[in-house]
Amino acid sequence: ETVLVVDDEPPVARFAQRILGAAGYTVLSAGHAGEALVVCEKYSGPIHLVLTDVIMPQMSGRELADRLATVRPDMRVLYMSGYTDDILNDNAAFGADRQLVRKPFTADHLLRKVRDILDHPTP
């Protein structure tokens, strides 16, 4: 399975990439939402999941997920954030179905969350 990691903090992105790659996932990466859109457009294979930061410059993770859904409607979304719920609710305009992993996360927690989302699609 292929996972696209989108985070504007290089250490976080590298950590997630290492975890996912070591677990056998094909990992694509983007440093911001615009780059993620280009990666999705140019990558010819399926992308099963996007793991995106919630709050990024220029475009939020939610806005990115909405834009990617028009190009790759079957791709699932897992958000990641180190912000508290009150900041997320004020800034991210999440729906009730959000899937979120909190930063800092452990390898085990990230892998369990990714596997759960891939194995149990939401309606």
JSON list of C-alpha atoms in Angstrom, two decimals:
[
{"chain": "A", "resi": 1, "resn": "GLU", "atom": "CA", "xyz": [0.00, 0.00, 0.00]},
{"chain": "A", "resi": 2, "resn": "THR", "atom": "CA", "xyz": [1.11, 3.54, -0.66]},
{"chain": "A", "resi": 3, "resn": "VAL", "atom": "CA", "xyz": [0.98, 6.41, 1.83]},
{"chain": "A", "resi": 4, "resn": "LEU", "atom": "CA", "xyz": [1.57, 10.09, 1.04]},
{"chain": "A", "resi": 5, "resn": "VAL", "atom": "CA", "xyz": [3.06, 11.98, 4.01]},
{"chain": "A", "resi": 6, "resn": "VAL", "atom": "CA", "xyz": [2.46, 15.75, 4.01]},
{"chain": "A", "resi": 7, "resn": "ASP", "atom": "CA", "xyz": [4.07, 17.84, 6.74]},
{"chain": "A", "resi": 8, "resn": "ASP", "atom": "CA", "xyz": [5.85, 21.19, 6.68]},
{"chain": "A", "resi": 9, "resn": "GLU", "atom": "CA", "xyz": [8.14, 20.12, 9.55]},
{"chain": "A", "resi": 10, "resn": "PRO", "atom": "CA", "xyz": [10.94, 18.02, 7.99]},
{"chain": "A", "resi": 11, "resn": "PRO", "atom": "CA", "xyz": [11.84, 16.10, 11.19]},
{"chain": "A", "resi": 12, "resn": "VAL", "atom": "CA", "xyz": [8.23, 14.98, 11.66]},
{"chain": "A", "resi": 13, "resn": "ALA", "atom": "CA", "xyz": [7.89, 14.04, 8.00]},
{"chain": "A", "resi": 14, "resn": "ARG", "atom": "CA", "xyz": [11.14, 12.03, 8.06]},
{"chain": "A", "resi": 15, "resn": "PHE", "atom": "CA", "xyz": [10.08, 10.23, 11.25]},
{"chain": "A", "resi": 16, "resn": "ALA", "atom": "CA", "xyz": [6.73, 9.22, 9.76]},
{"chain": "A", "resi": 17, "resn": "GLN", "atom": "CA", "xyz": [8.40, 8.18, 6.49]},
{"chain": "A", "resi": 18, "resn": "ARG", "atom": "CA", "xyz": [10.90, 5.96, 8.32]},
{"chain": "A", "resi": 19, "resn": "ILE", "atom": "CA", "xyz": [8.17, 4.30, 10.39]},
{"chain": "A", "resi": 20, "resn": "LEU", "atom": "CA", "xyz": [5.94, 3.62, 7.40]},
{"chain": "A", "resi": 21, "resn": "GLY", "atom": "CA", "xyz": [8.78, 2.54, 5.11]},
{"chain": "A", "resi": 22, "resn": "ALA", "atom": "CA", "xyz": [10.14, 0.11, 7.70]},
{"chain": "A", "resi": 23, "resn": "ALA", "atom": "CA", "xyz": [6.66, -1.40, 7.98]},
{"chain": "A", "resi": 24, "resn": "GLY", "atom": "CA", "xyz": [6.62, -2.12, 4.24]},
{"chain": "A", "resi": 25, "resn": "TYR", "atom": "CA", "xyz": [4.54, 0.77, 2.94]},
{"chain": "A", "resi": 26, "resn": "THR", "atom": "CA", "xyz": [5.54, 2.63, -0.21]},
{"chain": "A", "resi": 27, "resn": "VAL", "atom": "CA", "xyz": [6.00, 6.20, 1.03]},
{"chain": "A", "resi": 28, "resn": "LEU", "atom": "CA", "xyz": [5.62, 9.37, -0.99]},
{"chain": "A", "resi": 29, "resn": "SER", "atom": "CA", "xyz": [6.30, 12.72, 0.63]},
{"chain": "A", "resi": 30, "resn": "ALA", "atom": "CA", "xyz": [5.48, 16.39, 0.26]},
{"chain": "A", "resi": 31, "resn": "GLY", "atom": "CA", "xyz": [6.58, 19.36, 2.32]},
{"chain": "A", "resi": 32, "resn": "HIS", "atom": "CA", "xyz": [3.37, 21.33, 1.78]},
{"chain": "A", "resi": 33, "resn": "ALA", "atom": "CA", "xyz": [-0.09, 21.01, 0.29]},
{"chain": "A", "resi": 34, "resn": "GLY", "atom": "CA", "xyz": [0.84, 22.35, -3.16]},
{"chain": "A", "resi": 35, "resn": "GLU", "atom": "CA", "xyz": [3.59, 19.78, -3.48]},
{"chain": "A", "resi": 36, "resn": "ALA", "atom": "CA", "xyz": [1.15, 17.05, -2.38]},
{"chain": "A", "resi": 37, "resn": "LEU", "atom": "CA", "xyz": [-1.23, 18.01, -5.18]},
{"chain": "A", "resi": 38, "resn": "VAL", "atom": "CA", "xyz": [1.61, 17.69, -7.71]},
{"chain": "A", "resi": 39, "resn": "VAL", "atom": "CA", "xyz": [2.72, 14.32, -6.29]},
{"chain": "A", "resi": 40, "resn": "CYS", "atom": "CA", "xyz": [-0.84, 12.99, -6.54]},
{"chain": "A", "resi": 41, "resn": "GLU", "atom": "CA", "xyz": [-1.17, 14.23, -10.09]},
{"chain": "A", "resi": 42, "resn": "LYS", "atom": "CA", "xyz": [2.14, 12.75, -11.26]},
{"chain": "A", "resi": 43, "resn": "TYR", "atom": "CA", "xyz": [2.14, 9.45, -9.37]},
{"chain": "A", "resi": 44, "resn": "SER", "atom": "CA", "xyz": [0.60, 6.82, -11.63]},
{"chain": "A", "resi": 45, "resn": "GLY", "atom": "CA", "xyz": [-0.07, 4.15, -9.00]},
{"chain": "A", "resi": 46, "resn": "PRO", "atom": "CA", "xyz": [-2.74, 4.08, -6.33]},
{"chain": "A", "resi": 47, "resn": "ILE", "atom": "CA", "xyz": [-2.28, 6.15, -3.18]},
{"chain": "A", "resi": 48, "resn": "HIS", "atom": "CA", "xyz": [-4.21, 4.44, -0.43]},
{"chain": "A", "resi": 49, "resn": "LEU", "atom": "CA", "xyz": [-3.80, 7.01, 2.35]},
{"chain": "A", "resi": 50, "resn": "VAL", "atom": "CA", "xyz": [-2.68, 10.58, 2.86]},
{"chain": "A", "resi": 51, "resn": "LEU", "atom": "CA", "xyz": [-1.16, 11.34, 6.27]},
{"chain": "A", "resi": 52, "resn": "THR", "atom": "CA", "xyz": [-1.32, 15.11, 6.51]},
{"chain": "A", "resi": 53, "resn": "ASP", "atom": "CA", "xyz": [-0.62, 17.76, 9.09]},
{"chain": "A", "resi": 54, "resn": "VAL", "atom": "CA", "xyz": [-3.75, 19.68, 10.04]},
{"chain": "A", "resi": 55, "resn": "ILE", "atom": "CA", "xyz": [-2.37, 23.20, 10.14]},
{"chain": "A", "resi": 56, "resn": "MET", "atom": "CA", "xyz": [0.09, 24.18, 7.41]},
{"chain": "A", "resi": 57, "resn": "PRO", "atom": "CA", "xyz": [0.89, 27.42, 5.60]},
{"chain": "A", "resi": 58, "resn": "GLN", "atom": "CA", "xyz": [-1.25, 28.29, 2.56]},
{"chain": "A", "resi": 59, "resn": "MET", "atom": "CA", "xyz": [-3.70, 25.36, 2.84]},
{"chain": "A", "resi": 60, "resn": "SER", "atom": "CA", "xyz": [-4.95, 23.32, 5.79]},
{"chain": "A", "resi": 61, "resn": "GLY", "atom": "CA", "xyz": [-4.86, 19.54, 5.84]},
{"chain": "A", "resi": 62, "resn": "ARG", "atom": "CA", "xyz": [-8.67, 19.52, 5.55]},
{"chain": "A", "resi": 63, "resn": "GLU", "atom": "CA", "xyz": [-8.57, 21.74, 2.45]},
{"chain": "A", "resi": 64, "resn": "LEU", "atom": "CA", "xyz": [-5.89, 19.50, 0.98]},
{"chain": "A", "resi": 65, "resn": "ALA", "atom": "CA", "xyz": [-7.93, 16.36, 1.68]},
{"chain": "A", "resi": 66, "resn": "ASP", "atom": "CA", "xyz": [-10.97, 17.93, 0.03]},
{"chain": "A", "resi": 67, "resn": "ARG", "atom": "CA", "xyz": [-8.96, 18.85, -3.09]},
{"chain": "A", "resi": 68, "resn": "LEU", "atom": "CA", "xyz": [-7.33, 15.42, -3.28]},
{"chain": "A", "resi": 69, "resn": "ALA", "atom": "CA", "xyz": [-10.73, 13.72, -2.99]},
{"chain": "A", "resi": 70, "resn": "THR", "atom": "CA", "xyz": [-11.66, 15.10, -6.42]},
{"chain": "A", "resi": 71, "resn": "VAL", "atom": "CA", "xyz": [-8.58, 13.47, -8.00]},
{"chain": "A", "resi": 72, "resn": "ARG", "atom": "CA", "xyz": [-8.35, 10.32, -5.85]},
{"chain": "A", "resi": 73, "resn": "PRO", "atom": "CA", "xyz": [-11.77, 9.68, -4.33]},
{"chain": "A", "resi": 74, "resn": "ASP", "atom": "CA", "xyz": [-10.78, 6.29, -2.86]},
{"chain": "A", "resi": 75, "resn": "MET", "atom": "CA", "xyz": [-7.80, 7.66, -0.94]},
{"chain": "A", "resi": 76, "resn": "ARG", "atom": "CA", "xyz": [-8.30, 7.68, 2.81]},
{"chain": "A", "resi": 77, "resn": "VAL", "atom": "CA", "xyz": [-7.13, 10.48, 5.12]},
{"chain": "A", "resi": 78, "resn": "LEU", "atom": "CA", "xyz": [-5.35, 10.49, 8.47]},
{"chain": "A", "resi": 79, "resn": "TYR", "atom": "CA", "xyz": [-4.64, 13.87, 10.02]},
{"chain": "A", "resi": 80, "resn": "MET", "atom": "CA", "xyz": [-1.81, 14.55, 12.44]},
{"chain": "A", "resi": 81, "resn": "SER", "atom": "CA", "xyz": [-1.42, 17.48, 14.80]},
{"chain": "A", "resi": 82, "resn": "GLY", "atom": "CA", "xyz": [0.28, 18.65, 17.93]},
{"chain": "A", "resi": 83, "resn": "TYR", "atom": "CA", "xyz": [-2.37, 21.30, 18.58]},
{"chain": "A", "resi": 84, "resn": "THR", "atom": "CA", "xyz": [-5.07, 21.06, 21.22]},
{"chain": "A", "resi": 85, "resn": "ASP", "atom": "CA", "xyz": [-8.72, 20.40, 20.35]},
{"chain": "A", "resi": 86, "resn": "ASP", "atom": "CA", "xyz": [-9.79, 24.00, 20.89]},
{"chain": "A", "resi": 87, "resn": "ILE", "atom": "CA", "xyz": [-7.23, 25.27, 18.37]},
{"chain": "A", "resi": 88, "resn": "LEU", "atom": "CA", "xyz": [-8.06, 22.49, 15.91]},
{"chain": "A", "resi": 89, "resn": "ASN", "atom": "CA", "xyz": [-11.79, 23.14, 16.12]},
{"chain": "A", "resi": 90, "resn": "ASP", "atom": "CA", "xyz": [-11.28, 26.86, 15.57]},
{"chain": "A", "resi": 91, "resn": "ASN", "atom": "CA", "xyz": [-8.85, 26.49, 12.66]},
{"chain": "A", "resi": 92, "resn": "ALA", "atom": "CA", "xyz": [-9.47, 23.25, 10.82]},
{"chain": "A", "resi": 93, "resn": "ALA", "atom": "CA", "xyz": [-13.25, 23.03, 10.28]},
{"chain": "A", "resi": 94, "resn": "PHE", "atom": "CA", "xyz": [-13.26, 19.27, 10.81]},
{"chain": "A", "resi": 95, "resn": "GLY", "atom": "CA", "xyz": [-16.22, 17.05, 10.28]},
{"chain": "A", "resi": 96, "resn": "ALA", "atom": "CA", "xyz": [-17.32, 14.53, 12.88]},
{"chain": "A", "resi": 97, "resn": "ASP", "atom": "CA", "xyz": [-15.61, 11.71, 10.99]},
{"chain": "A", "resi": 98, "resn": "ARG", "atom": "CA", "xyz": [-12.06, 12.99, 11.40]},
{"chain": "A", "resi": 99, "resn": "GLN", "atom": "CA", "xyz": [-9.27, 10.53, 12.01]},
{"chain": "A", "resi": 100, "resn": "LEU", "atom": "CA", "xyz": [-6.42, 12.09, 13.98]},
{"chain": "A", "resi": 101, "resn": "VAL", "atom": "CA", "xyz": [-3.08, 11.00, 15.36]},
{"chain": "A", "resi": 102, "resn": "ARG", "atom": "CA", "xyz": [-1.55, 13.32, 17.94]},
{"chain": "A", "resi": 103, "resn": "LYS", "atom": "CA", "xyz": [2.03, 14.55, 17.71]},
{"chain": "A", "resi": 104, "resn": "PRO", "atom": "CA", "xyz": [4.32, 13.41, 19.11]},
{"chain": "A", "resi": 105, "resn": "PHE", "atom": "CA", "xyz": [3.31, 9.88, 18.17]},
{"chain": "A", "resi": 106, "resn": "THR", "atom": "CA", "xyz": [5.05, 6.57, 18.62]},
{"chain": "A", "resi": 107, "resn": "ALA", "atom": "CA", "xyz": [5.77, 4.19, 15.76]},
{"chain": "A", "resi": 108, "resn": "ASP", "atom": "CA", "xyz": [3.32, 1.65, 17.19]},
{"chain": "A", "resi": 109, "resn": "HIS", "atom": "CA", "xyz": [0.51, 4.19, 17.55]},
{"chain": "A", "resi": 110, "resn": "LEU", "atom": "CA", "xyz": [0.97, 5.53, 14.01]},
{"chain": "A", "resi": 111, "resn": "LEU", "atom": "CA", "xyz": [1.08, 2.06, 12.47]},
{"chain": "A", "resi": 112, "resn": "ARG", "atom": "CA", "xyz": [-2.02, 0.92, 14.36]},
{"chain": "A", "resi": 113, "resn": "LYS", "atom": "CA", "xyz": [-3.95, 4.01, 13.26]},
{"chain": "A", "resi": 114, "resn": "VAL", "atom": "CA", "xyz": [-2.85, 3.67, 9.63]},
{"chain": "A", "resi": 115, "resn": "ARG", "atom": "CA", "xyz": [-3.76, -0.01, 9.56]},
{"chain": "A", "resi": 116, "resn": "ASP", "atom": "CA", "xyz": [-7.13, 0.65, 11.16]},
{"chain": "A", "resi": 117, "resn": "ILE", "atom": "CA", "xyz": [-8.03, 3.29, 8.58]},
{"chain": "A", "resi": 118, "resn": "LEU", "atom": "CA", "xyz": [-6.90, 1.14, 5.67]},
{"chain": "A", "resi": 119, "resn": "ASP", "atom": "CA", "xyz": [-8.72, -1.94, 6.94]},
{"chain": "A", "resi": 120, "resn": "HIS", "atom": "CA", "xyz": [-11.96, -0.20, 7.99]},
{"chain": "A", "resi": 121, "resn": "PRO", "atom": "CA", "xyz": [-13.12, 2.36, 5.44]},
{"chain": "A", "resi": 122, "resn": "THR", "atom": "CA", "xyz": [-15.60, 4.94, 6.67]},
{"chain": "A", "resi": 123, "resn": "PRO", "atom": "CA", "xyz": [-18.95, 5.21, 4.85]}
]
